[in-house]
Coordinates of C-alpha atoms in Angstrom, one line a residue:
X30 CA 32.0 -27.6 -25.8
X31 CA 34.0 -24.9 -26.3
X32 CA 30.5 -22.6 -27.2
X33 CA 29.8 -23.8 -24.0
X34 CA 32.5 -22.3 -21.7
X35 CA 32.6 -19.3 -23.5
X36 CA 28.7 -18.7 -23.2
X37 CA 28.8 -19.6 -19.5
X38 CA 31.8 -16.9 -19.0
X39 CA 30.0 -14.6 -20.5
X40 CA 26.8 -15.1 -18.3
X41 CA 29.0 -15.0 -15.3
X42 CA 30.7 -12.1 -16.4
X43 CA 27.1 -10.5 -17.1
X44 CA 25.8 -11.2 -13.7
X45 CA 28.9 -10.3 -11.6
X46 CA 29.1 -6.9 -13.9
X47 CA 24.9 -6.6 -13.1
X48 CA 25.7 -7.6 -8.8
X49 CA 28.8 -5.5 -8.1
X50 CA 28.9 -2.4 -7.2
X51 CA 31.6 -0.4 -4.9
X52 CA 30.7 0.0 -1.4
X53 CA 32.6 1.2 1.2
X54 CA 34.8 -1.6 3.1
X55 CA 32.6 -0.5 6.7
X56 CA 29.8 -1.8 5.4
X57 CA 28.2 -5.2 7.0
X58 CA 29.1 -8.2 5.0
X59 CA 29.1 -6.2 1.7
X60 CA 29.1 -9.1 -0.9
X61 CA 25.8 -10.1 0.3
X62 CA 24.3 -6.7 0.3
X63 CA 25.4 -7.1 -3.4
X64 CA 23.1 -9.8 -3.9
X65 CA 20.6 -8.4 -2.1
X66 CA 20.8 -5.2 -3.6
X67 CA 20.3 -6.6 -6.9
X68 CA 18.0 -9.2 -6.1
X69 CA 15.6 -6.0 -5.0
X70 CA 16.6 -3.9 -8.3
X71 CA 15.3 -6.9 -10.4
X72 CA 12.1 -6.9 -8.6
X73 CA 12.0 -3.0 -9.8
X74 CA 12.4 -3.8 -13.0
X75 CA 10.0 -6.0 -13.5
X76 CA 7.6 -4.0 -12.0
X77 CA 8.5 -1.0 -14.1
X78 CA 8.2 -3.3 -17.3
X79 CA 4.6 -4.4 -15.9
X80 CA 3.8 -0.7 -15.4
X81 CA 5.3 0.0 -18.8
X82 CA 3.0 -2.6 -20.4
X83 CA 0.3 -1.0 -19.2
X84 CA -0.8 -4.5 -16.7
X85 CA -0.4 -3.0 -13.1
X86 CA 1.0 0.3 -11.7
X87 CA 4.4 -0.2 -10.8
X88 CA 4.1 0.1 -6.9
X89 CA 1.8 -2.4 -6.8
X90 CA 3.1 -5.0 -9.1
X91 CA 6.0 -4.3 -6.6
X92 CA 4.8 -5.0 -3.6
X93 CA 2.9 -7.9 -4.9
X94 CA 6.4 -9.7 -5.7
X95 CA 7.6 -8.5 -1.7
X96 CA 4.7 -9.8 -0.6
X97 CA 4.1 -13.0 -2.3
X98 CA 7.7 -14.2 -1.8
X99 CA 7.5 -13.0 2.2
X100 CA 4.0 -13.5 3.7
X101 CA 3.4 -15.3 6.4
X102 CA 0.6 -16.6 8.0
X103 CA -0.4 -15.8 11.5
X104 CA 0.7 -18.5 13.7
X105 CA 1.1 -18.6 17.0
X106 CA 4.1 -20.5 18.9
X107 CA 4.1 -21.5 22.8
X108 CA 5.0 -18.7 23.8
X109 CA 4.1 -16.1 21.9
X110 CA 0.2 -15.7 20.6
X111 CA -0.7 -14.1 17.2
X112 CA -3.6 -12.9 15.8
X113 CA -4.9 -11.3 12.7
X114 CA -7.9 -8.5 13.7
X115 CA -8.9 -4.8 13.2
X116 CA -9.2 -2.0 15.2
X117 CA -11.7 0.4 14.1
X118 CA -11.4 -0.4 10.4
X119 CA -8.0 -0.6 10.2
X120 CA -6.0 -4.5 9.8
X121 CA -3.1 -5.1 12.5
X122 CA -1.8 -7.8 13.7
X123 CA -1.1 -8.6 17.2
X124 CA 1.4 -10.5 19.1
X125 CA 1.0 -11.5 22.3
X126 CA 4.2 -12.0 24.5
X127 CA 4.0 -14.3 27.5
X128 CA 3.3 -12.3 31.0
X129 CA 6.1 -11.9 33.6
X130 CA 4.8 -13.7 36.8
X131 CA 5.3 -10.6 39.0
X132 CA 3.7 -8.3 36.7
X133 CA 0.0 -9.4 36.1
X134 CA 0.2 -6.4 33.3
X135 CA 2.4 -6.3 30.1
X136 CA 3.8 -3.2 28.1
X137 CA 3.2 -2.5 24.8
X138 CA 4.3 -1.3 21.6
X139 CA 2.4 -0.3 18.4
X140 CA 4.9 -0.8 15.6
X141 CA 4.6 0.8 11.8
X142 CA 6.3 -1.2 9.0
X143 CA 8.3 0.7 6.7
X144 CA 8.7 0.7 2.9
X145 CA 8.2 4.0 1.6
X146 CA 4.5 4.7 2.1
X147 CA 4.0 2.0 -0.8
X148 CA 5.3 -1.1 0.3
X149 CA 6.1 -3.9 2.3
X150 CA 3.3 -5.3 5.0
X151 CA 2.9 -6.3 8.8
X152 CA 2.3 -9.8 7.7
X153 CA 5.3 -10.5 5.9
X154 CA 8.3 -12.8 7.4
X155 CA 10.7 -9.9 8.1
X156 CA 8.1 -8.1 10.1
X157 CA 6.5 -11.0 11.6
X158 CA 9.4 -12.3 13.1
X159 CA 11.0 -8.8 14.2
X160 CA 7.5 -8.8 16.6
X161 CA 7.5 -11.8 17.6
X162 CA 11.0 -11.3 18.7
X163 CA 9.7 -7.9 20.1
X164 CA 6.5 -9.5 22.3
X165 CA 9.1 -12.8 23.8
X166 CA 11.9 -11.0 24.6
X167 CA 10.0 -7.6 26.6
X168 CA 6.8 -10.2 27.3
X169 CA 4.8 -7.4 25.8
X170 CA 1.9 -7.3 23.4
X171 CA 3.1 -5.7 19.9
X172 CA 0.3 -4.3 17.6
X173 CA 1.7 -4.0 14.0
X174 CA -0.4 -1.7 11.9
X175 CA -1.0 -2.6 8.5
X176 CA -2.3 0.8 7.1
X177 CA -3.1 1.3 3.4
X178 CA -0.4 2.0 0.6
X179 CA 0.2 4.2 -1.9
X180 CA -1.3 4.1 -4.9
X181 CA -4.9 3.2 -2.9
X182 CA -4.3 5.9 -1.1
X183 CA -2.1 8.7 -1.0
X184 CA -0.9 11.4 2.3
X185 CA -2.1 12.0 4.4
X186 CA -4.3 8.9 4.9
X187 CA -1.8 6.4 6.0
X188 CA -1.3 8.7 9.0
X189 CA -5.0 8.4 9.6
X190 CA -4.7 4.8 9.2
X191 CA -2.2 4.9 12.6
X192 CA -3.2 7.4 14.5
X193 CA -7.5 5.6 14.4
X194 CA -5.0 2.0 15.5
X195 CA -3.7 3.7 17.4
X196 CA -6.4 5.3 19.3
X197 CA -8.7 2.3 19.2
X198 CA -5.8 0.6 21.3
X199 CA -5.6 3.2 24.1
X200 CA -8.9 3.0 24.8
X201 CA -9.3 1.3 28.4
X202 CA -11.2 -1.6 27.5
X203 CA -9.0 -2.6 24.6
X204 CA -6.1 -2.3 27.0
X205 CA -8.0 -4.1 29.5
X206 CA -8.4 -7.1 27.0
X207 CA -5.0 -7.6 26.5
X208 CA -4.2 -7.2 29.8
X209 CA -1.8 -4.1 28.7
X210 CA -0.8 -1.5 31.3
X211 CA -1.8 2.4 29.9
X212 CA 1.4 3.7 31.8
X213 CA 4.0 1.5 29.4
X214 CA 2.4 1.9 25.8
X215 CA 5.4 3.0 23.0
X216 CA 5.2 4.3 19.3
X217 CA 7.9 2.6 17.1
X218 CA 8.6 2.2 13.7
X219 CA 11.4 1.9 10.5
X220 CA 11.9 4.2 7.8
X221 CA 8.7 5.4 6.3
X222 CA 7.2 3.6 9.4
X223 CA 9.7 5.9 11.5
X224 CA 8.0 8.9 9.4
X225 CA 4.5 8.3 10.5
X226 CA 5.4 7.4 14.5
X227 CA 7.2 10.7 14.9
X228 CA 3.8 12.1 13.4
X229 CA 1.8 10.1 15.6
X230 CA 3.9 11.4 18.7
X231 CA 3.4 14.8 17.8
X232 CA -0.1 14.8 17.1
X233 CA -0.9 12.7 20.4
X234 CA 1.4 15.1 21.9
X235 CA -0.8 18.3 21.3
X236 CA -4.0 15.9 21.9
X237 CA -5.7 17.0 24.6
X238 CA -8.5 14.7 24.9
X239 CA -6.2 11.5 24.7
X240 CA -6.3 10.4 28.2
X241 CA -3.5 7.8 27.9
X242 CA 0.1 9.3 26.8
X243 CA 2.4 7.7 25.2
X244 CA 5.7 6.6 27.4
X245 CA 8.4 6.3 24.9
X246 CA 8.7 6.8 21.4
X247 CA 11.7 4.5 19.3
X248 CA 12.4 5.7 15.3
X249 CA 14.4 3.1 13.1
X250 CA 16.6 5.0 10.2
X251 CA 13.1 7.5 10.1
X252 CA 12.3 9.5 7.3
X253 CA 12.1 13.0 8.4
X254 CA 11.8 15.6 6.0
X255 CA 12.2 16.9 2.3
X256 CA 13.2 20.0 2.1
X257 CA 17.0 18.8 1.9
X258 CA 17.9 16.0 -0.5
X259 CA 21.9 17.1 -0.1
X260 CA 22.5 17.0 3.5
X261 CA 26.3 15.1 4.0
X262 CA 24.1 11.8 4.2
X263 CA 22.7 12.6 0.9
X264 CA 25.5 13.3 -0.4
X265 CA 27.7 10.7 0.7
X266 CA 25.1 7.8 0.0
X267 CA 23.4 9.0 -2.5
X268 CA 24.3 5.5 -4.8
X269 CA 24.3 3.3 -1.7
X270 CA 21.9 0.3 -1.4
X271 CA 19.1 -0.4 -0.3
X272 CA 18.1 2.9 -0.7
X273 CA 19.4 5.4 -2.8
X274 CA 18.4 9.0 -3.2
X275 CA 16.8 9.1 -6.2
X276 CA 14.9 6.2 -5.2
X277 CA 13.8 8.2 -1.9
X278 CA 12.8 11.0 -3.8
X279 CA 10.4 9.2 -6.1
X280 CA 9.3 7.4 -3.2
X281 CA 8.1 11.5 -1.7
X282 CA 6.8 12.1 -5.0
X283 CA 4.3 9.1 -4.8
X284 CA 3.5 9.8 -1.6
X285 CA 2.0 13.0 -2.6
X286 CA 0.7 11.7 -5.9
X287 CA 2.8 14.1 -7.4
X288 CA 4.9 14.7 -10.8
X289 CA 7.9 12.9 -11.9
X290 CA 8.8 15.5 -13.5
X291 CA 9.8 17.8 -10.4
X292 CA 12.1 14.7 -9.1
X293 CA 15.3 15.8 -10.9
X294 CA 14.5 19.5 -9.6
X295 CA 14.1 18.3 -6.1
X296 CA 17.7 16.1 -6.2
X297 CA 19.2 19.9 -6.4
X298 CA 16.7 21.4 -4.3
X299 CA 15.3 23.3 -6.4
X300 CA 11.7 23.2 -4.6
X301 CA 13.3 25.0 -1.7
X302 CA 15.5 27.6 -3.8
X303 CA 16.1 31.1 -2.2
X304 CA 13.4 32.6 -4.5
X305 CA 10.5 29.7 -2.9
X306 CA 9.0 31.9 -0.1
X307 CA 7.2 29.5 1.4
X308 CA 10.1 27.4 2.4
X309 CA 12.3 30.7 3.8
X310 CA 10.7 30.5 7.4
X311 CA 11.4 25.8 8.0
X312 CA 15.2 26.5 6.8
X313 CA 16.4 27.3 10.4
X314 CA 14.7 24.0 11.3
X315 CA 16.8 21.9 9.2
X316 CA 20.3 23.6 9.0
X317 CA 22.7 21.1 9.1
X318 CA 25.4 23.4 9.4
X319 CA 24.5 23.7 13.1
X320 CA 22.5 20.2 13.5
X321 CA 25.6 18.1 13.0
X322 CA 28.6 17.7 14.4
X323 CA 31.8 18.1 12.2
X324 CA 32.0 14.5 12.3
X325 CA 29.2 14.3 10.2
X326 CA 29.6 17.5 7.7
X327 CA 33.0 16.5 7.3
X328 CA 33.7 18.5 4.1
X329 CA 30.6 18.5 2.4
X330 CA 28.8 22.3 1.7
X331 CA 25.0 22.9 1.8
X332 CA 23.3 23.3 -2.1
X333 CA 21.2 25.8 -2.3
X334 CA 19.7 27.0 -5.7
X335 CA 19.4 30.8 -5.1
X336 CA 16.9 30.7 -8.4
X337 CA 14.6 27.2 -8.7
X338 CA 11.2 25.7 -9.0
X339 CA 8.3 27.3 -7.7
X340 CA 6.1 25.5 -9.1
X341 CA 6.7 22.5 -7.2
X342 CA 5.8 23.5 -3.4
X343 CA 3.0 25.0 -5.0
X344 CA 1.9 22.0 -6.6
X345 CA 3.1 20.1 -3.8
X346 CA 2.7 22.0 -0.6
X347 CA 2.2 18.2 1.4
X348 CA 5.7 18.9 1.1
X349 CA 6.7 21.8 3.5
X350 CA 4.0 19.7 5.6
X351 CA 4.8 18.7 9.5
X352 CA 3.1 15.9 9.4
X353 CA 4.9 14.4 6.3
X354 CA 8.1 16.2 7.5
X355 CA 7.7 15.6 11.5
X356 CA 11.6 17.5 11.3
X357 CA 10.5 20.6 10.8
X358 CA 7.6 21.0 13.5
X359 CA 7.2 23.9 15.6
X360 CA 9.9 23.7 18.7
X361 CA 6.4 23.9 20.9
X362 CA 5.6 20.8 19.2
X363 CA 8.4 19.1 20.0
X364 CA 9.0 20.2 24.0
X365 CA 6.7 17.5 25.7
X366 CA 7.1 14.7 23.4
X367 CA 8.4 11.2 25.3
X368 CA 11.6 9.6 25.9
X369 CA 12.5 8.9 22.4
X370 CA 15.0 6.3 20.8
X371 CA 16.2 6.9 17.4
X372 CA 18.4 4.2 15.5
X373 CA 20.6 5.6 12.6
X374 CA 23.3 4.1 9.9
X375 CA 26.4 5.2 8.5
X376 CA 25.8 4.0 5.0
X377 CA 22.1 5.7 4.3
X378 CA 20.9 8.4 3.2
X379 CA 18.6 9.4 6.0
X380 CA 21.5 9.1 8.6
X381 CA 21.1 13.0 8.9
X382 CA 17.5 14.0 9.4
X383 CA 17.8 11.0 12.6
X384 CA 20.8 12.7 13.6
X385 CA 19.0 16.3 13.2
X386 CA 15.6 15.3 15.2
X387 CA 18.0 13.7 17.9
X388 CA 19.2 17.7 18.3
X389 CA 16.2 19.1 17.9
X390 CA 14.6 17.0 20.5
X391 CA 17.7 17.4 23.1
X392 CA 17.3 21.2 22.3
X393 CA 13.4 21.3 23.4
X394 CA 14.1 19.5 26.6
X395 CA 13.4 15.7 25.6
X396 CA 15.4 12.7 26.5
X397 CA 17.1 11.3 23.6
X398 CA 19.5 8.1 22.6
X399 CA 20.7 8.3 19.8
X400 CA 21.8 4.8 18.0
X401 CA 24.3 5.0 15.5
X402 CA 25.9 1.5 13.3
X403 CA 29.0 2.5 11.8
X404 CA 28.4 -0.3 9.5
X405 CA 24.7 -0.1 9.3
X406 CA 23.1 0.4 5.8
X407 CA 19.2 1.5 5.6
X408 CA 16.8 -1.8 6.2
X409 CA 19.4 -3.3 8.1
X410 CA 16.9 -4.1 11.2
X411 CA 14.9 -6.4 9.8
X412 CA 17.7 -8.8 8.1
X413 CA 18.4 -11.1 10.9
X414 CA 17.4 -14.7 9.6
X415 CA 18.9 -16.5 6.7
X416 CA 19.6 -16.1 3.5
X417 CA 19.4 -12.1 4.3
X418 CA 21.0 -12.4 7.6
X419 CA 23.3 -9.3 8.4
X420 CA 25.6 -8.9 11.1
X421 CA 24.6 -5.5 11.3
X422 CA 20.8 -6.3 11.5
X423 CA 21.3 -8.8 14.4
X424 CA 22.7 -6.3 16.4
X425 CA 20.4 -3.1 15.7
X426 CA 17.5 -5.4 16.3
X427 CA 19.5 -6.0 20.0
X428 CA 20.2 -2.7 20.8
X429 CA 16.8 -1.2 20.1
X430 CA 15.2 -4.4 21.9
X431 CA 17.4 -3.6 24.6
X432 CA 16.7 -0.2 24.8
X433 CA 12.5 -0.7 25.2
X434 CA 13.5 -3.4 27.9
X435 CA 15.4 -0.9 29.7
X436 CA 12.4 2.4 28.8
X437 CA 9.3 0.9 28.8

């Protein structure tokens, strides 16, 4: 009996020792982003293992766990109709909100999950019920875009995979068939999904054949750029949960199909060192000195290797890429892009380059609101419903819901 007491003490000394780790007393209901936190780094693991054993690559064993524990089917409530399709090759799935009886047209938005290029899916629970949410509450029709992943495929064809969606969706007799007005579509999307609207908006932006524009554009904790892995953001998160920076950086480095060898060289920023010409002229673009407020820098000093890596933009070059880093794009670029939204959190490393774009934008003329949780962590959005229900995530999702109701 005794054996018994001790061994369970010691099991509940291993798993509290495995769970806990020191977070910042800001964050939304921190014990449970523990839990959560872990429960995702134990997925990881045994997806490395699997990958290790030689049975599946890691990614995909990965996102087979997210996905087989989340899926969900498409089905349609009484007020809001779902259905799985295609549009021009490419899988969405689209929710259809109910109509307003004094507008015989809806608005639309075409969201982009998120999960690092590599994971996640449109048809799992969190995303499923975040549209559904979406198409009731704005009586809209949502079209989620369920592009392909890395390791099928690697940059820049999930961008294809959107922008063809996309494109399919704006034509006028697709718009016609969901009774959708081409005056009130949006772009939206969360983290990686953020990455690939901002490129969509820019490339529609300089598209002059595209008849129907785009009316607003709304980014969720986006991925921006990655030239600068130890912006104050960076810095100060670089251990937080869900997503910390060496996690982010691999998550680049797949997206390119690139070497994990270059991923402790690009945590110093080594790939964009004084001596790498070809980063020199996109520095200006991303100088956080001047981005951010002093808020923001707080104390924190710019790294910047005066002697690095060369060998790794060279090898790389996706990475001093616009369309994988829309941050850095041409100010021209930037000057007649829509009304734009973008949602950022204190405890995540990609707070800054949401921050930066938000300047960059307001400096080339656009309308920007800018979003910002104190207590919001990255992923936070799409945790509303129990046993991951945030706080936080309840009231991001109403703010930015709020926000199309109010722009589109």
């Amino acid at each position: 009996m005794r054996s018994s007491c001790v061994l369970l003490t010691a099991l509940v000394a291993l798993a509290a020792y495995y769970i806990y780790i020191p977070l910042p007393s800001s964050v939304s209901d921190p014990w449970k982003l523990m839990l959560l936190d872990a429960t995702f780094r134990s997925a990881q693991q045994v997806s490395n293992l699997i990958h290790y054993l030689g049975l599946s690559h890691h990614l995909l064993a990965l996102n087979f766990i997210i996905v087989s524990f989340g899926k969900k089917s498409a089905w349609s409530s009484a007020r809001v109709k779902v259905t799985d399709t295609d549009f021009d090759g490419v899988e969405v799935r689209v929710f259809e909100g109910p109509p307003k009886p004094e507008e015989p047209l809806k608005r639309s938005v075409v969201y982009i999950h998120g999960g690092g290029w590599a994971l996640a899916s449109a048809k799992i629970r969190y995303y499923d019920e975040l549209c559904t949410a979406m198409a009731e509450e704005l009586n809209a029709v949502i079209v989620s875009i369920e592009y392909r992943l890395v390791p099928k495929v690697y940059f820049p064809e999930q961008i294809h995979d959107v922008v063809r969606a996309t494109k399919y969706f704006l034509q006028p007799e697709v718009l016609r068939k969901y009774s959708v007005d081409p005056g009130r579509v949006g772009i939206s999307g969360d983290s990686a999904g953020g990455n690939l609207a901002a490129a969509l908006g820019q490339q529609f932006n300089q598209d002059t054949n595209l008849k129907n524009k785009l009316k607003v554009q709304a980014l969720i904790y986006p991925v921006l750029q990655a030239l600068d892995f130890n912006t104050p953001s960076y810095q100060q998160n670089m251990n937080t949960p869900i997503l910390p920076r060496y996690v982010m950086v691999k998550y680049w480095v797949d997206y390119f199909n690139g070497n994990y060898d270059f991923v402790q060289a690009m945590i110093v920023n080594n790939h964009t060192s004084l001596d790498v010409d070809e980063a020199s002229a996109l520095r200006a673009r991303l100088n956080w000195t001047s981005l951010l407020p002093t808020s923001i820098t707080k104390n924190y000093k710019p790294v910047m290797q005066t002697t690095g890596n060369s060998r790794i933009v060279q090898e790389i070059p996706q990475l001093l890429d616009a369309r994988s880093a829309p941050l850095i794009a041409d100010q021209e670029v930037l000057q007649h892009l829509p009304k734009t939204y973008i949602l950022t959190c204190e405890h995540d490393v990609l707070r800054d380059d949401g921050i930066m774009y938000a300047k960059r934008l307001e400096s080339a003329g656009v309308e920007v609101t800018l979003d910002h949780f104190e207590d919001g962590f990255h992923g936070c959005m799409i945790f509303t419903s129990w046993p991951t229900n945030f706080s936080v995530g309840i009231r991001t999702r109403n703010s930015y819901i709020k926000w199309l109701d109010q722009n589109l």
